[in-house]
PDB file of C-alpha atoms and ligand atoms in Angstrom:
ATOM      1  CA  MET A   1     -16.312  44.237-180.203  1.00 89.00           C
ATOM      2  CA  ARG A   2     -19.185  46.634-179.791  1.00 90.00           C
ATOM      3  CA  ALA A   3     -19.698  50.147-181.013  1.00 89.00           C
ATOM      4  CA  LEU A   4     -19.213  52.643-178.216  1.00 73.00           C
ATOM      5  CA  THR A   5     -21.227  55.285-179.971  1.00 55.00           C
ATOM      6  CA  SER A   6     -24.169  54.673-182.202  1.00 47.00           C
ATOM      7  CA  ASP A   7     -23.931  56.306-185.593  1.00 50.00           C
ATOM      8  CA  SER A   8     -25.331  55.799-189.025  1.00 48.00           C
ATOM      9  CA  ASP A   9     -22.497  53.384-189.865  1.00 49.00           C
ATOM     10  CA  SER A  10     -23.801  50.887-187.323  1.00 48.00           C
ATOM     11  CA  ASP A  11     -26.999  50.140-189.250  1.00 50.00           C
ATOM     12  CA  SER A  12     -25.480  46.992-190.660  1.00 50.00           C
ATOM     13  CA  ASP A  13     -24.106  45.756-187.331  1.00 54.00           C
ATOM     14  CA  SER A  14     -25.702  42.617-185.978  1.00 48.00           C
ATOM     15  CA  ASP A  15     -28.406  42.609-183.331  1.00 50.00           C
ATOM     16  CA  SER A  16     -25.951  41.179-180.798  1.00 57.00           C
ATOM     17  CA  GLY A  17     -24.070  44.479-180.884  1.00 76.00           C
ATOM     18  CA  ASP A  18     -20.968  42.895-182.394  1.00 88.00           C
ATOM     19  CA  VAL A  19     -19.749  45.037-185.243  1.00 93.00           C
ATOM     20  CA  ASP A  20     -18.679  43.893-188.675  1.00 95.00           C
ATOM     21  CA  LEU A  21     -14.960  44.625-188.422  1.00 96.00           C
ATOM     22  CA  VAL A  22     -14.250  43.951-192.095  1.00 96.00           C
ATOM     23  CA  GLU A  23     -16.777  46.596-193.019  1.00 96.00           C
ATOM     24  CA  ARG A  24     -15.684  48.993-190.282  1.00 97.00           C
ATOM     25  CA  TYR A  25     -12.048  48.854-191.336  1.00 98.00           C
ATOM     26  CA  ALA A  26     -12.498  48.672-195.114  1.00 97.00           C
ATOM     27  CA  TYR A  27      -9.969  50.813-196.972  1.00 97.00           C
ATOM     28  CA  PRO A  28     -11.509  53.560-199.089  1.00 96.00           C
ATOM     29  CA  PRO A  29     -11.717  52.652-202.776  1.00 94.00           C
ATOM     30  CA  GLY A  30      -9.038  53.981-205.117  1.00 91.00           C
ATOM     31  CA  GLY A  31      -5.835  55.853-204.355  1.00 94.00           C
ATOM     32  CA  THR A  32      -3.090  55.224-201.842  1.00 97.00           C
ATOM     33  CA  TRP A  33      -4.155  55.033-198.196  1.00 98.00           C
ATOM     34  CA  LEU A  34      -1.730  54.711-195.310  1.00 98.00           C
ATOM     35  CA  ARG A  35      -3.172  53.355-192.071  1.00 98.00           C
ATOM     36  CA  ALA A  36      -1.206  52.946-188.866  1.00 98.00           C
ATOM     37  CA  ASN A  37      -2.218  50.522-186.150  1.00 98.00           C
ATOM     38  CA  MET A  38      -0.839  51.119-182.668  1.00 98.00           C
ATOM     39  CA  VAL A  39      -1.624  50.295-179.049  1.00 97.00           C
ATOM     40  CA  ALA A  40      -0.984  52.531-176.040  1.00 98.00           C
ATOM     41  CA  SER A  41      -1.655  52.510-172.315  1.00 98.00           C
ATOM     42  CA  LEU A  42      -3.902  55.168-170.790  1.00 98.00           C
ATOM     43  CA  ASP A  43      -0.799  57.161-169.861  1.00 97.00           C
ATOM     44  CA  GLY A  44       0.491  57.009-173.412  1.00 97.00           C
ATOM     45  CA  ALA A  45       3.061  54.202-173.261  1.00 97.00           C
ATOM     46  CA  ALA A  46       3.689  52.436-176.544  1.00 97.00           C
ATOM     47  CA  GLN A  47       5.814  49.780-174.854  1.00 94.00           C
ATOM     48  CA  ARG A  48       5.505  47.492-171.880  1.00 91.00           C
ATOM     49  CA  ASP A  49       8.709  45.654-170.969  1.00 85.00           C
ATOM     50  CA  GLU A  50      10.138  46.976-174.262  1.00 78.00           C
ATOM     51  CA  ARG A  51       7.459  45.312-176.360  1.00 80.00           C
ATOM     52  CA  SER A  52       3.916  46.150-177.368  1.00 74.00           C
ATOM     53  CA  GLY A  53       2.402  42.699-176.786  1.00 74.00           C
ATOM     54  CA  GLY A  54       1.861  43.272-173.050  1.00 88.00           C
ATOM     55  CA  LEU A  55      -0.462  46.158-173.827  1.00 95.00           C
ATOM     56  CA  GLY A  56      -3.097  44.316-175.844  1.00 94.00           C
ATOM     57  CA  ASN A  57      -5.850  41.768-175.283  1.00 96.00           C
ATOM     58  CA  PRO A  58      -7.310  39.036-177.530  1.00 96.00           C
ATOM     59  CA  ALA A  59      -9.592  41.514-179.316  1.00 96.00           C
ATOM     60  CA  ASP A  60      -6.602  43.751-180.041  1.00 97.00           C
ATOM     61  CA  GLN A  61      -4.689  40.768-181.384  1.00 96.00           C
ATOM     62  CA  HIS A  62      -7.676  39.804-183.556  1.00 96.00           C
ATOM     63  CA  LEU A  63      -7.858  43.323-184.967  1.00 97.00           C
ATOM     64  CA  PHE A  64      -4.074  43.434-185.475  1.00 97.00           C
ATOM     65  CA  LEU A  65      -4.329  40.313-187.641  1.00 97.00           C
ATOM     66  CA  LEU A  66      -7.460  41.431-189.464  1.00 98.00           C
ATOM     67  CA  LEU A  67      -5.856  44.743-190.421  1.00 98.00           C
ATOM     68  CA  ARG A  68      -2.989  42.780-191.919  1.00 98.00           C
ATOM     69  CA  GLY A  69      -5.493  40.807-193.964  1.00 98.00           C
ATOM     70  CA  LEU A  70      -7.026  43.999-195.315  1.00 98.00           C
ATOM     71  CA  ALA A  71      -3.670  45.501-196.314  1.00 98.00           C
ATOM     72  CA  ASP A  72      -1.580  45.153-199.475  1.00 98.00           C
ATOM     73  CA  VAL A  73       1.677  45.646-197.553  1.00 98.00           C
ATOM     74  CA  VAL A  74       2.722  45.926-193.895  1.00 98.00           C
ATOM     75  CA  VAL A  75       5.385  48.575-193.261  1.00 98.00           C
ATOM     76  CA  VAL A  76       7.398  48.172-190.063  1.00 98.00           C
ATOM     77  CA  GLY A  77      10.635  49.441-188.558  1.00 98.00           C
ATOM     78  CA  ALA A  78      13.601  47.157-188.059  1.00 98.00           C
ATOM     79  CA  ASN A  79      13.623  47.729-184.292  1.00 97.00           C
ATOM     80  CA  THR A  80      10.110  46.368-184.041  1.00 97.00           C
ATOM     81  CA  VAL A  81      11.054  43.366-186.163  1.00 97.00           C
ATOM     82  CA  ARG A  82      13.988  42.706-183.827  1.00 97.00           C
ATOM     83  CA  ALA A  83      12.156  43.482-180.558  1.00 94.00           C
ATOM     84  CA  GLU A  84       9.032  41.508-181.384  1.00 93.00           C
ATOM     85  CA  GLY A  85      10.751  38.695-183.275  1.00 94.00           C
ATOM     86  CA  TYR A  86       8.598  39.227-186.350  1.00 97.00           C
ATOM     87  CA  GLY A  87       7.937  36.271-188.618  1.00 97.00           C
ATOM     88  CA  PRO A  88       6.298  36.533-192.034  1.00 97.00           C
ATOM     89  CA  VAL A  89       2.617  37.418-192.274  1.00 98.00           C
ATOM     90  CA  ARG A  90       0.477  34.276-192.274  1.00 97.00           C
ATOM     91  CA  PRO A  91      -3.214  33.846-193.139  1.00 96.00           C
ATOM     92  CA  SER A  92      -5.441  34.293-190.094  1.00 95.00           C
ATOM     93  CA  GLU A  93      -8.898  33.553-188.788  1.00 90.00           C
ATOM     94  CA  GLY A  94     -11.387  36.141-190.002  1.00 90.00           C
ATOM     95  CA  TRP A  95      -9.714  36.673-193.368  1.00 96.00           C
ATOM     96  CA  ASP A  96     -12.394  34.767-195.306  1.00 91.00           C
ATOM     97  CA  GLY A  97     -12.989  36.658-198.509  1.00 92.00           C
ATOM     98  CA  VAL A  98     -10.956  39.694-197.535  1.00 95.00           C
ATOM     99  CA  ARG A  99      -8.081  38.806-199.858  1.00 96.00           C
ATOM    100  CA  ASP A 100     -10.120  37.689-202.854  1.00 93.00           C
ATOM    101  CA  GLY A 101      -8.249  38.665-206.001  1.00 93.00           C
ATOM    102  CA  ARG A 102      -5.053  39.373-204.085  1.00 95.00           C
ATOM    103  CA  PRO A 103      -2.082  37.261-202.954  1.00 95.00           C
ATOM    104  CA  PRO A 104      -2.917  35.155-199.865  1.00 96.00           C
ATOM    105  CA  VAL A 105      -0.865  37.391-197.555  1.00 98.00           C
ATOM    106  CA  PRO A 106       0.616  40.884-197.753  1.00 98.00           C
ATOM    107  CA  PRO A 107       4.402  41.189-197.642  1.00 98.00           C
ATOM    108  CA  LEU A 108       6.223  42.922-194.833  1.00 98.00           C
ATOM    109  CA  ALA A 109       8.219  46.001-195.836  1.00 98.00           C
ATOM    110  CA  ILE A 110      10.984  46.390-193.251  1.00 98.00           C
ATOM    111  CA  CYS A 111      12.626  49.811-192.871  1.00 98.00           C
ATOM    112  CA  SER A 112      16.338  49.687-192.086  1.00 98.00           C
ATOM    113  CA  ARG A 113      19.467  51.748-192.539  1.00 98.00           C
ATOM    114  CA  SER A 114      21.890  49.365-190.809  1.00 98.00           C
ATOM    115  CA  LEU A 115      20.432  46.262-192.517  1.00 98.00           C
ATOM    116  CA  ASP A 116      21.316  44.531-189.263  1.00 98.00           C
ATOM    117  CA  LEU A 117      18.681  41.911-189.943  1.00 98.00           C
ATOM    118  CA  ASP A 118      18.832  38.129-189.751  1.00 97.00           C
ATOM    119  CA  PHE A 119      18.390  37.222-193.403  1.00 98.00           C
ATOM    120  CA  GLU A 120      18.310  33.520-192.478  1.00 97.00           C
ATOM    121  CA  ALA A 121      15.282  34.015-190.219  1.00 98.00           C
ATOM    122  CA  PRO A 122      11.781  32.833-191.201  1.00 98.00           C
ATOM    123  CA  VAL A 123      10.700  36.429-191.795  1.00 98.00           C
ATOM    124  CA  PHE A 124      12.789  36.145-194.964  1.00 98.00           C
ATOM    125  CA  THR A 125      13.102  32.418-195.668  1.00 98.00           C
ATOM    126  CA  GLU A 126       9.479  31.410-195.009  1.00 97.00           C
ATOM    127  CA  ALA A 127       7.662  34.418-196.418  1.00 97.00           C
ATOM    128  CA  THR A 128       5.092  33.389-199.035  1.00 95.00           C
ATOM    129  CA  ALA A 129       4.881  37.033-200.081  1.00 97.00           C
ATOM    130  CA  ARG A 130       8.544  37.943-200.511  1.00 98.00           C
ATOM    131  CA  THR A 131       9.610  40.348-197.789  1.00 98.00           C
ATOM    132  CA  ILE A 132      10.512  43.854-198.902  1.00 98.00           C
ATOM    133  CA  VAL A 133      13.400  45.816-197.399  1.00 98.00           C
ATOM    134  CA  LEU A 134      13.236  49.625-197.555  1.00 98.00           C
ATOM    135  CA  ALA A 135      16.703  51.132-197.294  1.00 98.00           C
ATOM    136  CA  PRO A 136      18.589  54.327-198.152  1.00 98.00           C
ATOM    137  CA  ALA A 137      21.163  54.358-200.952  1.00 98.00           C
ATOM    138  CA  THR A 138      24.100  54.674-198.536  1.00 98.00           C
ATOM    139  CA  ALA A 139      23.295  51.427-196.734  1.00 98.00           C
ATOM    140  CA  ASP A 140      26.248  49.035-196.534  1.00 98.00           C
ATOM    141  CA  PRO A 141      26.726  47.580-200.062  1.00 98.00           C
ATOM    142  CA  ALA A 142      27.558  44.070-198.830  1.00 98.00           C
ATOM    143  CA  ARG A 143      24.444  43.980-196.671  1.00 98.00           C
ATOM    144  CA  LEU A 144      22.375  45.388-199.526  1.00 98.00           C
ATOM    145  CA  LYS A 145      23.624  42.521-201.680  1.00 98.00           C
ATOM    146  CA  THR A 146      22.634  39.985-199.033  1.00 98.00           C
ATOM    147  CA  ALA A 147      19.270  41.697-198.624  1.00 98.00           C
ATOM    148  CA  ARG A 148      18.648  41.429-202.373  1.00 98.00           C
ATOM    149  CA  GLU A 149      19.214  37.669-202.221  1.00 98.00           C
ATOM    150  CA  ARG A 150      16.503  37.243-199.585  1.00 97.00           C
ATOM    151  CA  ALA A 151      14.129  40.126-200.215  1.00 98.00           C
ATOM    152  CA  ASP A 152      12.872  42.698-202.682  1.00 98.00           C
ATOM    153  CA  VAL A 153      14.878  45.808-201.912  1.00 98.00           C
ATOM    154  CA  ILE A 154      13.504  49.286-202.461  1.00 98.00           C
ATOM    155  CA  VAL A 155      16.112  52.012-202.205  1.00 98.00           C
ATOM    156  CA  ALA A 156      14.536  55.348-201.344  1.00 98.00           C
ATOM    157  CA  GLY A 157      16.520  58.328-200.113  1.00 98.00           C
ATOM    158  CA  THR A 158      20.245  58.833-199.751  1.00 98.00           C
ATOM    159  CA  ASP A 159      21.312  58.725-196.091  1.00 98.00           C
ATOM    160  CA  SER A 160      17.878  57.991-194.706  1.00 98.00           C
ATOM    161  CA  ILE A 161      14.736  56.428-196.120  1.00 98.00           C
ATOM    162  CA  ASP A 162      12.703  59.026-197.972  1.00 98.00           C
ATOM    163  CA  PHE A 163       9.260  57.890-196.834  1.00 98.00           C
ATOM    164  CA  PRO A 164       7.214  59.716-199.507  1.00 98.00           C
ATOM    165  CA  ALA A 165       9.390  58.109-202.191  1.00 98.00           C
ATOM    166  CA  ALA A 166       9.143  54.705-200.509  1.00 98.00           C
ATOM    167  CA  VAL A 167       5.355  54.908-200.279  1.00 98.00           C
ATOM    168  CA  ALA A 168       5.132  56.030-203.909  1.00 98.00           C
ATOM    169  CA  GLU A 169       7.259  53.061-204.989  1.00 98.00           C
ATOM    170  CA  LEU A 170       5.182  50.617-202.928  1.00 98.00           C
ATOM    171  CA  ALA A 171       2.009  52.026-204.502  1.00 98.00           C
ATOM    172  CA  ALA A 172       3.574  51.750-207.963  1.00 98.00           C
ATOM    173  CA  ARG A 173       4.086  48.049-207.234  1.00 97.00           C
ATOM    174  CA  GLY A 174       0.374  47.679-206.498  1.00 97.00           C
ATOM    175  CA  HIS A 175       0.543  48.135-202.727  1.00 98.00           C
ATOM    176  CA  ARG A 176      -1.869  51.034-202.400  1.00 97.00           C
ATOM    177  CA  ARG A 177      -3.489  49.894-199.143  1.00 98.00           C
ATOM    178  CA  LEU A 178      -0.651  50.346-196.683  1.00 98.00           C
ATOM    179  CA  LEU A 179      -0.599  49.330-193.037  1.00 98.00           C
ATOM    180  CA  CYS A 180       2.145  50.743-190.820  1.00 98.00           C
ATOM    181  CA  GLU A 181       2.713  48.781-187.618  1.00 98.00           C
ATOM    182  CA  GLY A 182       5.238  51.283-186.286  1.00 94.00           C
ATOM    183  CA  GLY A 183       7.325  51.346-184.343  1.00 96.00           C
ATOM    184  CA  PRO A 184       7.215  54.813-182.904  1.00 98.00           C
ATOM    185  CA  GLY A 185      10.407  55.839-184.714  1.00 98.00           C
ATOM    186  CA  VAL A 186       9.015  54.995-188.134  1.00 98.00           C
ATOM    187  CA  LEU A 187       5.537  56.310-187.380  1.00 98.00           C
ATOM    188  CA  ALA A 188       6.932  59.693-186.287  1.00 98.00           C
ATOM    189  CA  GLN A 189       8.582  60.068-189.703  1.00 98.00           C
ATOM    190  CA  VAL A 190       5.505  58.898-191.586  1.00 98.00           C
ATOM    191  CA  VAL A 191       3.415  61.511-189.771  1.00 98.00           C
ATOM    192  CA  ALA A 192       6.060  64.233-190.157  1.00 98.00           C
ATOM    193  CA  ALA A 193       6.094  63.551-193.900  1.00 98.00           C
ATOM    194  CA  GLY A 194       2.330  64.100-194.056  1.00 97.00           C
ATOM    195  CA  LEU A 195       1.700  60.532-195.190  1.00 98.00           C
ATOM    196  CA  LEU A 196      -0.676  59.297-192.501  1.00 98.00           C
ATOM    197  CA  ASP A 197      -4.288  58.931-193.611  1.00 98.00           C
ATOM    198  CA  GLU A 198      -5.609  56.924-190.681  1.00 98.00           C
ATOM    199  CA  LEU A 199      -4.662  55.951-187.148  1.00 98.00           C
ATOM    200  CA  CYS A 200      -6.150  52.885-185.508  1.00 98.00           C
ATOM    201  CA  LEU A 201      -5.338  53.228-181.834  1.00 98.00           C
ATOM    202  CA  THR A 202      -6.079  50.654-179.178  1.00 98.00           C
ATOM    203  CA  LEU A 203      -6.298  52.199-175.718  1.00 98.00           C
ATOM    204  CA  SER A 204      -5.237  49.687-173.120  1.00 98.00           C
ATOM    205  CA  PRO A 205      -6.614  50.132-169.563  1.00 98.00           C
ATOM    206  CA  LEU A 206      -3.196  50.363-167.933  1.00 97.00           C
ATOM    207  CA  LEU A 207      -1.198  53.093-166.213  1.00 97.00           C
ATOM    208  CA  LEU A 208       2.474  52.253-166.528  1.00 96.00           C
ATOM    209  CA  GLY A 209       4.569  55.299-165.657  1.00 96.00           C
ATOM    210  CA  GLY A 210       8.287  55.015-166.297  1.00 94.00           C
ATOM    211  CA  SER A 211       9.742  56.319-169.516  1.00 92.00           C
ATOM    212  CA  PRO A 212       8.535  54.215-172.424  1.00 94.00           C
ATOM    213  CA  THR A 213       8.094  55.984-175.734  1.00 96.00           C
ATOM    214  CA  ARG A 214       4.765  57.250-176.989  1.00 97.00           C
ATOM    215  CA  ILE A 215       3.357  56.009-180.287  1.00 98.00           C
ATOM    216  CA  LEU A 216       5.375  58.694-182.101  1.00 98.00           C
ATOM    217  CA  ASN A 217       9.027  58.995-181.168  1.00 98.00           C
ATOM    218  CA  GLY A 218      10.690  61.771-183.095  1.00 97.00           C
ATOM    219  CA  PRO A 219      11.017  65.536-183.355  1.00 97.00           C
ATOM    220  CA  PRO A 220       7.896  67.706-183.192  1.00 97.00           C
ATOM    221  CA  VAL A 221       5.654  67.142-186.195  1.00 97.00           C
ATOM    222  CA  PRO A 222       6.063  70.257-188.399  1.00 94.00           C
ATOM    223  CA  VAL A 223       2.411  70.386-189.470  1.00 93.00           C
ATOM    224  CA  PRO A 224       0.408  68.312-186.965  1.00 94.00           C
ATOM    225  CA  PRO A 225      -2.407  66.558-188.817  1.00 94.00           C
ATOM    226  CA  GLU A 226      -5.913  67.038-187.489  1.00 94.00           C
ATOM    227  CA  LEU A 227      -7.781  63.768-187.248  1.00 97.00           C
ATOM    228  CA  THR A 228     -11.478  62.986-187.139  1.00 97.00           C
ATOM    229  CA  LEU A 229     -12.948  60.175-185.059  1.00 97.00           C
ATOM    230  CA  ALA A 230     -14.427  57.663-187.518  1.00 97.00           C
ATOM    231  CA  HIS A 231     -15.518  55.209-184.843  1.00 96.00           C
ATOM    232  CA  ALA A 232     -14.931  54.030-181.296  1.00 97.00           C
ATOM    233  CA  LEU A 233     -15.356  50.361-180.462  1.00 97.00           C
ATOM    234  CA  GLN A 234     -15.161  48.648-177.100  1.00 97.00           C
ATOM    235  CA  ASP A 235     -14.142  45.238-175.814  1.00 97.00           C
ATOM    236  CA  ASP A 236     -14.108  44.916-172.034  1.00 95.00           C
ATOM    237  CA  ASP A 237     -12.122  47.919-170.833  1.00 97.00           C
ATOM    238  CA  PHE A 238     -10.258  48.380-174.114  1.00 98.00           C
ATOM    239  CA  LEU A 239     -11.154  51.063-176.643  1.00 98.00           C
ATOM    240  CA  PHE A 240     -10.490  50.743-180.358  1.00 98.00           C
ATOM    241  CA  LEU A 241     -10.354  54.185-181.930  1.00 98.00           C
ATOM    242  CA  ARG A 242     -10.249  54.815-185.642  1.00 98.00           C
ATOM    243  CA  TYR A 243      -9.210  58.297-186.660  1.00 98.00           C
ATOM    244  CA  THR A 244      -8.926  59.520-190.220  1.00 98.00           C
ATOM    245  CA  ARG A 245      -7.237  62.592-191.549  1.00 94.00           C
ATOM    246  CA  SER A 246      -9.486  65.640-191.923  1.00 83.00           C
ATOM    247  CA  ARG A 247      -9.223  66.645-195.551  1.00 63.00           C
TER     248      ARG A 247
HETATM  249  N1  LIG B 301       2.625  50.265-179.127  1.00 87.34           N
HETATM  250  C1  LIG B 301       2.675  49.875-180.370  1.00 87.34           C
HETATM  251  O1  LIG B 301       1.668  49.813-181.046  1.00 87.34           O
HETATM  252  C2  LIG B 301       3.996  49.467-180.965  1.00 87.34           C
HETATM  253  C3  LIG B 301       4.075  49.183-182.323  1.00 87.34           C
HETATM  254  C4  LIG B 301       5.312  48.797-182.849  1.00 87.34           C
HETATM  255  C5  LIG B 301       6.412  48.708-182.021  1.00 87.34           C
HETATM  256  N2  LIG B 301       6.292  48.997-180.705  1.00 87.34           N
HETATM  257  C6  LIG B 301       7.458  48.921-179.835  1.00 87.34           C
HETATM  258  O2  LIG B 301       8.330  49.981-180.207  1.00 87.34           O
HETATM  259  C7  LIG B 301       9.688  49.553-180.077  1.00 87.34           C
HETATM  260  C8  LIG B 301      10.382  49.697-181.413  1.00 87.34           C
HETATM  261  O3  LIG B 301      10.133  50.971-181.924  1.00 87.34           O
HETATM  262  P1  LIG B 301      11.297  51.973-182.338  1.00 87.34           P
HETATM  263  O4  LIG B 301      10.700  53.311-182.463  1.00 87.34           O
HETATM  264  O5  LIG B 301      12.463  51.778-181.416  1.00 87.34           O
HETATM  265  O6  LIG B 301      11.779  51.415-183.710  1.00 87.34           O
HETATM  266  P2  LIG B 301      11.072  51.169-185.112  1.00 87.34           P
HETATM  267  O7  LIG B 301      10.341  52.404-185.521  1.00 87.34           O
HETATM  268  O8  LIG B 301      10.349  49.884-185.108  1.00 87.34           O
HETATM  269  O9  LIG B 301      12.349  50.959-186.033  1.00 87.34           O
HETATM  270  C9  LIG B 301      13.358  51.944-186.077  1.00 87.34           C
HETATM  271  C10 LIG B 301      14.386  51.437-187.056  1.00 87.34           C
HETATM  272  O10 LIG B 301      13.858  51.509-188.374  1.00 87.34           O
HETATM  273  C11 LIG B 301      14.874  51.915-189.260  1.00 87.34           C
HETATM  274  N3  LIG B 301      14.572  53.251-189.724  1.00 87.34           N
HETATM  275  C12 LIG B 301      13.673  54.116-189.204  1.00 87.34           C
HETATM  276  N4  LIG B 301      13.663  55.239-189.904  1.00 87.34           N
HETATM  277  C13 LIG B 301      14.566  55.101-190.888  1.00 87.34           C
HETATM  278  C14 LIG B 301      15.016  55.927-191.923  1.00 87.34           C
HETATM  279  N5  LIG B 301      14.500  57.149-192.138  1.00 87.34           N
HETATM  280  N6  LIG B 301      15.967  55.469-192.754  1.00 87.34           N
HETATM  281  C15 LIG B 301      16.489  54.233-192.570  1.00 87.34           C
HETATM  282  N7  LIG B 301      16.091  53.382-191.609  1.00 87.34           N
HETATM  283  C16 LIG B 301      15.151  53.828-190.771  1.00 87.34           C
HETATM  284  C17 LIG B 301      16.167  51.891-188.468  1.00 87.34           C
HETATM  285  O11 LIG B 301      16.596  50.534-188.529  1.00 87.34           O
HETATM  286  P3  LIG B 301      18.122  50.088-188.370  1.00 87.34           P
HETATM  287  O12 LIG B 301      18.414  50.277-186.921  1.00 87.34           O
HETATM  288  O13 LIG B 301      18.135  48.657-188.793  1.00 87.34           O
HETATM  289  O14 LIG B 301      18.921  50.983-189.245  1.00 87.34           O
HETATM  290  C18 LIG B 301      15.669  52.237-187.077  1.00 87.34           C
HETATM  291  O15 LIG B 301      16.547  51.874-186.061  1.00 87.34           O
HETATM  292  C19 LIG B 301       9.639  48.123-179.595  1.00 87.34           C
HETATM  293  O16 LIG B 301       9.718  48.130-178.189  1.00 87.34           O
HETATM  294  C20 LIG B 301       8.266  47.662-180.023  1.00 87.34           C
HETATM  295  O17 LIG B 301       7.794  46.624-179.208  1.00 87.34           O
HETATM  296  C21 LIG B 301       5.119  49.380-180.156  1.00 87.34           C
END
């Protein structure tokens, strides 16, 4: 990936033009930081054939995995887990040194009210970092019991996950560098709750039409956050935009 714009941050980039992604995407030191990573087509689609995979390219996939390596926990909605057939996070190429002093992989934290999840699937049974389930208190008690056998359960909120409380509890457990992989339903709530610090958005050179969702799928955001462009990177016709919250 190359920097699209030259700025003072690029001083340490190599002569070939390839940027140091670990440095470019380093979390700020101290405090809780919630980053979302999403991909969209040029006309704003967050899905292609009801998945996100058809939108990306190898560089997007590389960044997707690297951002996992940089995170303490990966928050994701149950629909995405079901639609994309999520397995547990596994160590990836490019992670050398990025997890020094931390567990080898971050856990997934799956958001669900229905708890309609396959607790016998590898995402639970093969996770080296025990998968976390975020659920509201009124989730089905029998399913909560099953979830507790296979995962660490965090109950936050009554009828619906209270995302500020869930993030606070994750941070209290040492997961201060959060990565949200969506989907659009979860991300809309994270943004509405004022929790988003950073959006990493891959722009895919496609025009899809139809009626897929955008990267946020929810009611209007009460106080829309203003974001600042931290960098723009390029690989072929793909753009990799990193926006951070204006403070
Ligand atoms: N373009 C991208 O970057 C990107 C990224 C991720 C996903 N996607 C795509 O987006 C689609 C899935 O997104 P989505 O918006 O439908 O779903 P989602 O955000 O992945 O998950 C929604 C589910 O999360 C749970 N949930 C969300 N908010 C909750 C709350 N407040 N309390 C309790 N549970 C809550 C519910 O699970 P239960 O139903 O289990 O109760 C809900 O159905 C897929 O097609 C996927 O491929 C695209």
